[in-house]
Short mmCIF file of C-alpha atoms in Angstrom, two decimals:
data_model
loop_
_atom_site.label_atom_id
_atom_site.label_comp_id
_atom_site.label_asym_id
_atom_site.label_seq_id
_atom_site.Cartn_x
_atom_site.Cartn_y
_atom_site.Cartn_z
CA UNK A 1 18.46 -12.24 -23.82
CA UNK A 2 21.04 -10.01 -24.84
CA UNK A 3 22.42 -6.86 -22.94
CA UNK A 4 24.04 -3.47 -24.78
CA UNK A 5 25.48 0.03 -23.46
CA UNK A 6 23.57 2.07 -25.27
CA UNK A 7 23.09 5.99 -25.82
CA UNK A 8 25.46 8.61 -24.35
CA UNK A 9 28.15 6.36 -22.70
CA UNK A 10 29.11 5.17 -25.64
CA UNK A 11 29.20 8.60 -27.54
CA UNK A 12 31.06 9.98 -24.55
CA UNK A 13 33.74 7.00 -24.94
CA UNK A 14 34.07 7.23 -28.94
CA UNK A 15 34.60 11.09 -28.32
CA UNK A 16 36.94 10.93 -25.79
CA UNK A 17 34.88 12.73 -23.25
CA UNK A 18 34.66 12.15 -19.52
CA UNK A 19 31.90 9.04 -18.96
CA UNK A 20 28.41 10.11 -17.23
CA UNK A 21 25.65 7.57 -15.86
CA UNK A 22 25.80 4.42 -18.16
CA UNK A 23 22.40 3.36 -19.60
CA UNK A 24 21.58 -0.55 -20.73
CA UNK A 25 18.86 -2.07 -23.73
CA UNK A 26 18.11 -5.39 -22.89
CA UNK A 27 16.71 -7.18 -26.51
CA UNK A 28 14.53 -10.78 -25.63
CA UNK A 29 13.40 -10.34 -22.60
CA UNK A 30 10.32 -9.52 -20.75
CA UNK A 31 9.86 -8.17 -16.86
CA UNK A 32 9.43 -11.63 -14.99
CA UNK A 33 12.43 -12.23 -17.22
CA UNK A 34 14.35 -9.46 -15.70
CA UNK A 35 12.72 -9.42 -12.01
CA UNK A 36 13.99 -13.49 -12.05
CA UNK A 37 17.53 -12.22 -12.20
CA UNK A 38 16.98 -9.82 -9.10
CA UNK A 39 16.53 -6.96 -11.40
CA UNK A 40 13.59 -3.97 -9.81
CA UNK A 41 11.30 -2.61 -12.35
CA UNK A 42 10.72 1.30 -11.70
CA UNK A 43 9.59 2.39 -15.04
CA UNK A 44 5.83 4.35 -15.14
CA UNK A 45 5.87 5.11 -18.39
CA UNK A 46 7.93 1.92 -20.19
CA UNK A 47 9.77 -1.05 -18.56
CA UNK A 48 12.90 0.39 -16.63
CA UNK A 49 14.58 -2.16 -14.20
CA UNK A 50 17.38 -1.44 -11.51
CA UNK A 51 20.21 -3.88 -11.78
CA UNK A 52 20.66 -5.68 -8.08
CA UNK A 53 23.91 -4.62 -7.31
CA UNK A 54 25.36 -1.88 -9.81
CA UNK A 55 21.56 0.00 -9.29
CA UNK A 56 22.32 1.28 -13.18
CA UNK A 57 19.54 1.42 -15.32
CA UNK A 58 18.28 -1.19 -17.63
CA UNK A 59 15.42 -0.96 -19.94
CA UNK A 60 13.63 -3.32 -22.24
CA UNK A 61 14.04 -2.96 -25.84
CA UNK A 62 10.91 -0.80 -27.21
CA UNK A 63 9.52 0.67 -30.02
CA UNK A 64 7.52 4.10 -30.15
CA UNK A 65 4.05 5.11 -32.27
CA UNK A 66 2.59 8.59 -31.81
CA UNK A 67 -0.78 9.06 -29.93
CA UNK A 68 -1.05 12.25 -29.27
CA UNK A 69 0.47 16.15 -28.80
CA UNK A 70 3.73 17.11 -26.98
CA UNK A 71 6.50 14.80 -26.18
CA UNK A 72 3.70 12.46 -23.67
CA UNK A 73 1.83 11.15 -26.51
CA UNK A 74 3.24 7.82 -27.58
CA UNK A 75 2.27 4.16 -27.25
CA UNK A 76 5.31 2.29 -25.81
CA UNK A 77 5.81 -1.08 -27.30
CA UNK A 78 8.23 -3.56 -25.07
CA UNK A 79 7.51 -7.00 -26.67
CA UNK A 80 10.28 -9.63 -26.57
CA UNK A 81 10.69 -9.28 -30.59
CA UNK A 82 11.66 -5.55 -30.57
CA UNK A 83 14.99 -5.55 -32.54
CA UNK A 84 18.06 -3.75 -30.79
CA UNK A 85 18.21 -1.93 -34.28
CA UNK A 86 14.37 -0.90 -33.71
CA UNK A 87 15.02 0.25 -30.65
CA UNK A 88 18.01 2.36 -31.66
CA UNK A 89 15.82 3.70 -34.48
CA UNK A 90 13.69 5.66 -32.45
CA UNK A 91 16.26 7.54 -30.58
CA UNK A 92 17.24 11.39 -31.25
CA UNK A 93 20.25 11.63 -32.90
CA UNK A 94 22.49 9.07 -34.72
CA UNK A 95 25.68 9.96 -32.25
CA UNK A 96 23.28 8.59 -29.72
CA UNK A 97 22.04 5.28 -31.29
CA UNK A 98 25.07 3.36 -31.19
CA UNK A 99 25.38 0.22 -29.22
CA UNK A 100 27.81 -1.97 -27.47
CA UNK A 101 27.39 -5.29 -27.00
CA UNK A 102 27.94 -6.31 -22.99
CA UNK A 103 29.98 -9.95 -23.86
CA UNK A 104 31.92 -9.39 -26.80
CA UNK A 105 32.43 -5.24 -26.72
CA UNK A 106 31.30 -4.95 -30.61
CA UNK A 107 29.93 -1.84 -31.43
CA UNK A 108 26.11 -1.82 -33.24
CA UNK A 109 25.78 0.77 -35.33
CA UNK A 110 22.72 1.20 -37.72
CA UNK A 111 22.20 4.68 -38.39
CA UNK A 112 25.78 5.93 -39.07
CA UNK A 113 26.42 7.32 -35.62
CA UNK A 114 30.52 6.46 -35.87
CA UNK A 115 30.23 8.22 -39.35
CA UNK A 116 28.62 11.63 -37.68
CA UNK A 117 30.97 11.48 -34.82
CA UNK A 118 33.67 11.30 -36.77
CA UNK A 119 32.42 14.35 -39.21
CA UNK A 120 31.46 16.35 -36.07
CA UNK A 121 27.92 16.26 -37.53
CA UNK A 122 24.93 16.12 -35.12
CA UNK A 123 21.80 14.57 -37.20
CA UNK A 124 18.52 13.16 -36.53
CA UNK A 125 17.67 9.40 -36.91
CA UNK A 126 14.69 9.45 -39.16
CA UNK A 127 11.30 11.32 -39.42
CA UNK A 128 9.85 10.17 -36.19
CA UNK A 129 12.67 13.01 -35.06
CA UNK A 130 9.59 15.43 -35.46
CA UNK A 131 7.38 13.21 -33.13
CA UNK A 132 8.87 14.92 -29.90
CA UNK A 133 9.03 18.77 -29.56
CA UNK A 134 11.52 18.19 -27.01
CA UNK A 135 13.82 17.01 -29.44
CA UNK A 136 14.09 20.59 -30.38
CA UNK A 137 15.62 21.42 -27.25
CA UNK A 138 17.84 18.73 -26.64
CA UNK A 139 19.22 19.45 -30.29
CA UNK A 140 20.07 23.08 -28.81
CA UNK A 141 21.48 22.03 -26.11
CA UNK A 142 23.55 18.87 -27.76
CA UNK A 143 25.19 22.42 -29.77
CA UNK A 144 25.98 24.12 -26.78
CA UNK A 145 28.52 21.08 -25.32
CA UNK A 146 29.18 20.25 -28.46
CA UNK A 147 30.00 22.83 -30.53
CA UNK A 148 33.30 23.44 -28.94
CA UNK A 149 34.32 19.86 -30.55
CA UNK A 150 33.61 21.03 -33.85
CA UNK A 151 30.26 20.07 -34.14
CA UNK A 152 27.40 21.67 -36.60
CA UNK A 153 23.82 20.93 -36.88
CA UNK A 154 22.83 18.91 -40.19
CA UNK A 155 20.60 21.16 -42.93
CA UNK A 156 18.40 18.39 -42.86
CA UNK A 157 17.68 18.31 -39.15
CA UNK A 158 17.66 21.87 -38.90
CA UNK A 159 14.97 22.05 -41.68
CA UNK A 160 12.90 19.52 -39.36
CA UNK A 161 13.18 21.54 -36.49
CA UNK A 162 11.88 24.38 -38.56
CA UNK A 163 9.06 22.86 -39.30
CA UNK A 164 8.14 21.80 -35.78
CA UNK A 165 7.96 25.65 -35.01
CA UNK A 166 6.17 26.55 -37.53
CA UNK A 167 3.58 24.10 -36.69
CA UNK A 168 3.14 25.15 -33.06
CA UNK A 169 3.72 21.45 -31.85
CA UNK A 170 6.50 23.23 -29.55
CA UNK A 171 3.76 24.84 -27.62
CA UNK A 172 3.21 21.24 -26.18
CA UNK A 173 6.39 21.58 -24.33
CA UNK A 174 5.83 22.28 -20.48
CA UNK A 175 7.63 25.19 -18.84
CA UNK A 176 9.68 22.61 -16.25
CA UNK A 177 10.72 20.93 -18.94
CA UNK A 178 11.83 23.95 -20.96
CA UNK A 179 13.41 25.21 -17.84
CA UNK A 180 15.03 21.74 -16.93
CA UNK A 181 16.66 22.30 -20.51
CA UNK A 182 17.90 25.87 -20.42
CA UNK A 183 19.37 25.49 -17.07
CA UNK A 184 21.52 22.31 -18.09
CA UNK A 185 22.31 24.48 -21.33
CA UNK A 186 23.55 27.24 -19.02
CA UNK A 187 26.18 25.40 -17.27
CA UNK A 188 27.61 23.96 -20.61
CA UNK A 189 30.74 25.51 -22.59
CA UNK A 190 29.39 27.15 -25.02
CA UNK A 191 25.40 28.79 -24.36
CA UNK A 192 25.60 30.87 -27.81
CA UNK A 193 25.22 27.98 -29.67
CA UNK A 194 22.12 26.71 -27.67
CA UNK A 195 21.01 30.55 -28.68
CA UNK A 196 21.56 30.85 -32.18
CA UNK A 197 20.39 27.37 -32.79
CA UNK A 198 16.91 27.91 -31.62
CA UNK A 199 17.20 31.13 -33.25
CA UNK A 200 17.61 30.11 -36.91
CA UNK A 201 15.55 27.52 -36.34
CA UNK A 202 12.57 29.90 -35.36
CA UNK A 203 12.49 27.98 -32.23
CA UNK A 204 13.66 30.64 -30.13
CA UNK A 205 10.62 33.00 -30.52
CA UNK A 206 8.19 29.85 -29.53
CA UNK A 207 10.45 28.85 -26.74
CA UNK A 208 12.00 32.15 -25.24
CA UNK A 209 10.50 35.06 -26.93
CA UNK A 210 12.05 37.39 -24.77
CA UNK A 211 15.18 36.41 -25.97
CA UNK A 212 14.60 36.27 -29.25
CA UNK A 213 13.27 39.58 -29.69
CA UNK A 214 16.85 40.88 -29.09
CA UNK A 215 18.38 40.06 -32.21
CA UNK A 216 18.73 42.77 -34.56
CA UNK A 217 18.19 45.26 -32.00
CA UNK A 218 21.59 47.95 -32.88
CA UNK A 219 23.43 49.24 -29.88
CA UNK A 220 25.73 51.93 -30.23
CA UNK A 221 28.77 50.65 -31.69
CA UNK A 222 31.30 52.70 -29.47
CA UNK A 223 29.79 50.54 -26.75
CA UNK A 224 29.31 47.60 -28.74
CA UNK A 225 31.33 46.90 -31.88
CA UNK A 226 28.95 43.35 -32.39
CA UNK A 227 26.48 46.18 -32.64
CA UNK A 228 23.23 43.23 -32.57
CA UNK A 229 21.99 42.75 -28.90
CA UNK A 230 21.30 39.20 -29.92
CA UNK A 231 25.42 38.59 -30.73
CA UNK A 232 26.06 40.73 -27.23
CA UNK A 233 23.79 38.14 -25.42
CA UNK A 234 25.24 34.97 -26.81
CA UNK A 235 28.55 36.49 -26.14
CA UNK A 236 27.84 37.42 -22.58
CA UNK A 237 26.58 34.13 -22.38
CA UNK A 238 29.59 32.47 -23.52
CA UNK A 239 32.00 34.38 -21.08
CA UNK A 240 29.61 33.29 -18.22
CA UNK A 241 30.09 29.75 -19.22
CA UNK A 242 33.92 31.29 -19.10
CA UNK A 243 34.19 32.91 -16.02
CA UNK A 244 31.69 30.84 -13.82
CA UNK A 245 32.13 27.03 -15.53
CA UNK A 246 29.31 25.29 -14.75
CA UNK A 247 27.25 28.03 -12.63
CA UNK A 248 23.70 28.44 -13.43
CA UNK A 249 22.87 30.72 -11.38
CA UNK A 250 25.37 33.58 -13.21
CA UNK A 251 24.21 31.77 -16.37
CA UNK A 252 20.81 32.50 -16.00
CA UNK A 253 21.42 36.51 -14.68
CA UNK A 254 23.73 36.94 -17.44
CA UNK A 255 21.76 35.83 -19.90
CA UNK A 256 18.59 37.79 -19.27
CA UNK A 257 20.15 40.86 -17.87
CA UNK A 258 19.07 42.98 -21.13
CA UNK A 259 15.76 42.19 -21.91
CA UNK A 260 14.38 45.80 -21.87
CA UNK A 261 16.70 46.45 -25.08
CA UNK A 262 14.04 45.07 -27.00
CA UNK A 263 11.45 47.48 -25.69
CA UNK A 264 13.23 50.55 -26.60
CA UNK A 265 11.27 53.03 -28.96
CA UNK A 266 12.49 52.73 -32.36
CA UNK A 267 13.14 56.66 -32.02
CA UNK A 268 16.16 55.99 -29.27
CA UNK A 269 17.68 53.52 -30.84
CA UNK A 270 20.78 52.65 -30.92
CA UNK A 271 20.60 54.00 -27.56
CA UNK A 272 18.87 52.36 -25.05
CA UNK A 273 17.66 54.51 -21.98
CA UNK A 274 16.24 52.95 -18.95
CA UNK A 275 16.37 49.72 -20.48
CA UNK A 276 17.68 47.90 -17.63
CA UNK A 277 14.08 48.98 -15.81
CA UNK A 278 12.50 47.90 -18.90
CA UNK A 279 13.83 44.58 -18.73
CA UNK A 280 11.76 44.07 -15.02
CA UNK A 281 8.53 43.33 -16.52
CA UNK A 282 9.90 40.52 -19.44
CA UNK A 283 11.89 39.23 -17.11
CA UNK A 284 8.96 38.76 -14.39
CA UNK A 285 7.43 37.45 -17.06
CA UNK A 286 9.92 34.87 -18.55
CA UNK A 287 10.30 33.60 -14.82
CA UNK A 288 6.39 33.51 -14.32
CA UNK A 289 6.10 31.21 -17.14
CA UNK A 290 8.95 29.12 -16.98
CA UNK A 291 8.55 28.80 -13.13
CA UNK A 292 11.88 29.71 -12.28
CA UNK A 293 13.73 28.88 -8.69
CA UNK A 294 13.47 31.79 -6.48
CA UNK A 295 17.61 32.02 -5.89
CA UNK A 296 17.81 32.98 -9.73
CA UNK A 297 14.82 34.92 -10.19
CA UNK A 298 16.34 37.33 -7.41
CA UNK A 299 19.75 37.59 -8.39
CA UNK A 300 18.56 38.23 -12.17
CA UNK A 301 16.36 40.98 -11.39
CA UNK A 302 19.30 42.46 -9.28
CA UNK A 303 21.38 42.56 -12.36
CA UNK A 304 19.20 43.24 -14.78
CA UNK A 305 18.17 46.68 -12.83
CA UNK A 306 21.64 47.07 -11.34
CA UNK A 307 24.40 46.34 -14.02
CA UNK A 308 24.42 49.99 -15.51
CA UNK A 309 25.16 50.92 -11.60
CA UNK A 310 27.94 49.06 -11.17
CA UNK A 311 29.29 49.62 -14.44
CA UNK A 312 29.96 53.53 -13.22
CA UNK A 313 30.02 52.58 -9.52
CA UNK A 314 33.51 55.23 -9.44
CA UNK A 315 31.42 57.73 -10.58
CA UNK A 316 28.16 57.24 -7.26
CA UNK A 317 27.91 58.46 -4.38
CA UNK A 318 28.58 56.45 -0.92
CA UNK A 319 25.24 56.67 0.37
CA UNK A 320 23.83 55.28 -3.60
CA UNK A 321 26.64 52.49 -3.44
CA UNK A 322 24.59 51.68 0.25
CA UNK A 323 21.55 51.93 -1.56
CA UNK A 324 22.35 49.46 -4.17
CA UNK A 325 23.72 46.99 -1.71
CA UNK A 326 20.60 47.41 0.37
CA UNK A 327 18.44 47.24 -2.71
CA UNK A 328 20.10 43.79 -3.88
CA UNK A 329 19.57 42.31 0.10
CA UNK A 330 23.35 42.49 0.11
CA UNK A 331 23.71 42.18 3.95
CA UNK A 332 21.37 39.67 4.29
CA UNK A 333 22.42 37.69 1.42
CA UNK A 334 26.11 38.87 1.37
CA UNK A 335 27.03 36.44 -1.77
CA UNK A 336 24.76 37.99 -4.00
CA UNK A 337 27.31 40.98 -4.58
CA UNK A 338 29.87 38.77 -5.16
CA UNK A 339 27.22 37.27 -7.74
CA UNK A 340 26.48 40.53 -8.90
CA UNK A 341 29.64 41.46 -9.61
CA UNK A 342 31.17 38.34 -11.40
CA UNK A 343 27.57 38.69 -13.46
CA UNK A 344 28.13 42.41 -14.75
CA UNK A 345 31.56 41.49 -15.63
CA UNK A 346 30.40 38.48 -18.17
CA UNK A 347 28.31 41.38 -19.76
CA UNK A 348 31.35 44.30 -19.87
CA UNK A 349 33.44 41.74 -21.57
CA UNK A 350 30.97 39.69 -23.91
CA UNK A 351 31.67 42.43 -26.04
CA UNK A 352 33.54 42.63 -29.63
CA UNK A 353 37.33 43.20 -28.36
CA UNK A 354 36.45 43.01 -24.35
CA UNK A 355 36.74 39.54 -24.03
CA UNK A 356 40.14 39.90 -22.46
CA UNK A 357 39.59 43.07 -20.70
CA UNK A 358 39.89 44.06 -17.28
CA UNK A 359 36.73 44.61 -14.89
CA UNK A 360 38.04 46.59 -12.17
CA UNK A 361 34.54 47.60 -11.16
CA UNK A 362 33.59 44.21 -9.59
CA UNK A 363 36.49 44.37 -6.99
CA UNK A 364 35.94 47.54 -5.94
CA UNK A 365 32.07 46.89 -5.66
CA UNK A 366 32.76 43.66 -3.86
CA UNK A 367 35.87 45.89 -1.72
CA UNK A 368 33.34 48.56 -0.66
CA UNK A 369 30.64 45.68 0.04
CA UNK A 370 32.86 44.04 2.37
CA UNK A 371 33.69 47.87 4.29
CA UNK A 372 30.07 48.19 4.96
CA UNK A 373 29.29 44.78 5.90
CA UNK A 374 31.93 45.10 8.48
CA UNK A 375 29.42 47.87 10.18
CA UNK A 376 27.70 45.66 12.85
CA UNK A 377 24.19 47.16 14.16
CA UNK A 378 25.49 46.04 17.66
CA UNK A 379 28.32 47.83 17.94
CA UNK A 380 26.01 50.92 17.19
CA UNK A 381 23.37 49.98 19.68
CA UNK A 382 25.80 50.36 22.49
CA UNK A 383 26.31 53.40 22.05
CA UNK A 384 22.84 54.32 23.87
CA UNK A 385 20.70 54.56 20.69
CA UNK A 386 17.16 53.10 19.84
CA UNK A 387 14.53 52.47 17.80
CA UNK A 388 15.19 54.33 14.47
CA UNK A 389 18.08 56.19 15.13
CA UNK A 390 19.96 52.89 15.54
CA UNK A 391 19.10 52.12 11.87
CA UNK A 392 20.15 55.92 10.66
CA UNK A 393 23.35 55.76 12.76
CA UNK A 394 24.34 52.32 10.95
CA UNK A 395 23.73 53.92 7.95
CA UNK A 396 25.81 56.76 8.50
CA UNK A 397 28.31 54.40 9.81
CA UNK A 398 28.13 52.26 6.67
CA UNK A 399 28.40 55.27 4.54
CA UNK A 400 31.84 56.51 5.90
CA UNK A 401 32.89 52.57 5.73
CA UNK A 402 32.28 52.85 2.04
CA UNK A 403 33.70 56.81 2.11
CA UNK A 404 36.90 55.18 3.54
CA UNK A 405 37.73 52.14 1.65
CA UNK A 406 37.45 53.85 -1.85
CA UNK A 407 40.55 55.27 -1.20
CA UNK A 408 42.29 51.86 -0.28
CA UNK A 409 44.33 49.83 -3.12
#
């Protein structure tokens, strides 16, 4: 029995990156092998064993045949005689099929994974690469934390993943898993690359079609000197990842918050009226699908209808800034402005030439938010009012909180 460190612990460690949850092969052994030494098998799919006292993974050295569709159809093969370098070989990417041996340290490296990191180069093992639609995905998603280490996607694997699109083996993929992998994208440095992968891949339209019916959609240039919605989304998308490190939850509002561009009538374009109402139903339906957490479904929609509001929110009235707080359940959910606001600032500067501009319209939404909320409805009940009147006299009152602090620093 021998024991390695296998898969992204050791990539992590050759790159210099921060180390994540270690994963073990174990090559010779078989599970009363491994529950003799204390170890507790939890695998349903293929033999995975908790180690007694670290609880870190260990698995069995296997091999993989296809079965069947989608990334479920394989027949797992753990026997004793499965070579570490078999196992390695059916792994995703070279940069992730490099092993370390447990006793001496040595590094196992079959598939020229030390080569790849070293030319920033992410590349698939071998053919089997086409096997698993999810590979797609994880390939998109590999670009967006790696890219800002240099990294580019190899012709060869890029071809592949071509291929799997065209054949429709990516509609296989189920929408938690899809989902699982776009919201681990979204909290990663650099979401444009996740985009523009899948994109010239044709993976995009199979994937996220909503998405990818933005690109080459003009915009007036005034507005938006990248002029291509599709370049405006990754960019917003990237100053998300800029401005809220690791949030989701803006990731995900920011990057569908102009959906109803592609719906505009050829005839408007390159402007795009009512487009953030347009962008409802494709979002709805993006969520529908994909099965997306209520929390971000909510605060999307908000921004997708609202953004253009608080873009100009000098120029509305007090009583429509109420209304928009009301509409986005901003006293009952008084975070969401703040949301709101840090969300429709990723799109004003994921623009050509904006990236470093100022966004004074989220403070002062987020300053006039903060006037009204500090309108309690008991304070205005004791001043002998009921029923309705209670609700139109907090109203009024939150309307001349608003009318007040505009004209506060």
């Amino acid at each position: 029995m021998k024991i390695y460190l296998v898969g992204g612990a050791v990539r992590d460690a050759l790159l210099g990156q921060p180390a994540g949850d270690r994963d073990w092969v174990v090559v010779g052994a078989t599970q009363s092998d491994m529950e003799a030494r204390g170890f507790k098998a939890v695998g349903k799919d293929f033999p995975v064993f908790l180690h007694p006292d670290s609880g870190e993974e260990y698995a069995l050295a296997r091999t993989e045949r296809k079965s069947g569709r989608g990334y479920r159809g394989f027949v797992v093969d753990a026997d004793p005689s499965v070579t570490l370098e078999e196992d390695l070989q059916r792994r995703d990417f070279t940069i992730n099929a490099i092993a370390r041996d447990e006793t001496t340290g040595e590094l196992v490296d079959p598939w020229g994974g030390m080569r790849d990191i070293e030319r920033r180069v992410l590349r698939h093992v071998g053919p089997a690469f086409i096997e698993d639609p999810l590979r797609v995905l994880r390939a998109a998603r590999f670009m967006a934390r790696f890219a800002p280490l240099g990294f580019t996607l190899a012709p060869e694997t890029a071809e592949l993943m071509r291929q799997m699109a065209a054949s429709g083996e990516l509609d296989a993929l189920v929408p938690e898993r899809i989902w699982q992998e776009l919201r681990r994208t979204l909290a990663l440095p650099r979401p444009s690359a996740f985009l523009r992968c899948l994109h010239d891949t044709g993976a995009l339209k199979a994937i996220l079609p909503e998405l990818d019916a933005l690109y080459g959609v003009p915009q007036r240039a005034e507005f938006h000197p990248e002029v291509d919605t599709g370049i405006h989304q990754e960019m917003v998308s990237d100053m998300a990842a800029r401005l809220a490190p690791g949030d989701d939850l803006i990731g995900f509002a920011a990057l569908t918050h102009d959906l109803g561009k592609a719906l505009t009538p050829s005839d408007e374009l390159p402007r795009h009226i009512m487009h953030e109402q347009r962008g409802l139903k494709p979002l709805a339906a993006l969520c529908e699908r994909l099965k997306v957490p209520t929390d971000h479904r909510q605060l999307a929609e908000a921004v997708c209808r609202e953004h253009l509001n608080v873009h100009r929110i000098d120029e509305l009235r007090d009583a429509t800034v109420l209304e928009l707080i009301q509409r986005c359940d901003g006293f009952r959910r008084p975070e969401r402005i703040a949301q709101m606001a840090l969300a429709c600032e990723c799109d004003k500067r994921g623009r050509l030439g904006f990236e470093d501009g100022d966004y004074p319209q989220g403070q002062t939404l987020q300053r006039l938010h903060a006037a009204a909320l500090a309108i309690n409805a008991r304070d205005i009940a004791t001043a002998g009012l009921h029923g309705p009147a209670i609700g139109e006299a907090l109203n009024k009152a939150r309307v001349a909180a608003i009318h007040n602090a505009r004209s506060q620093p």
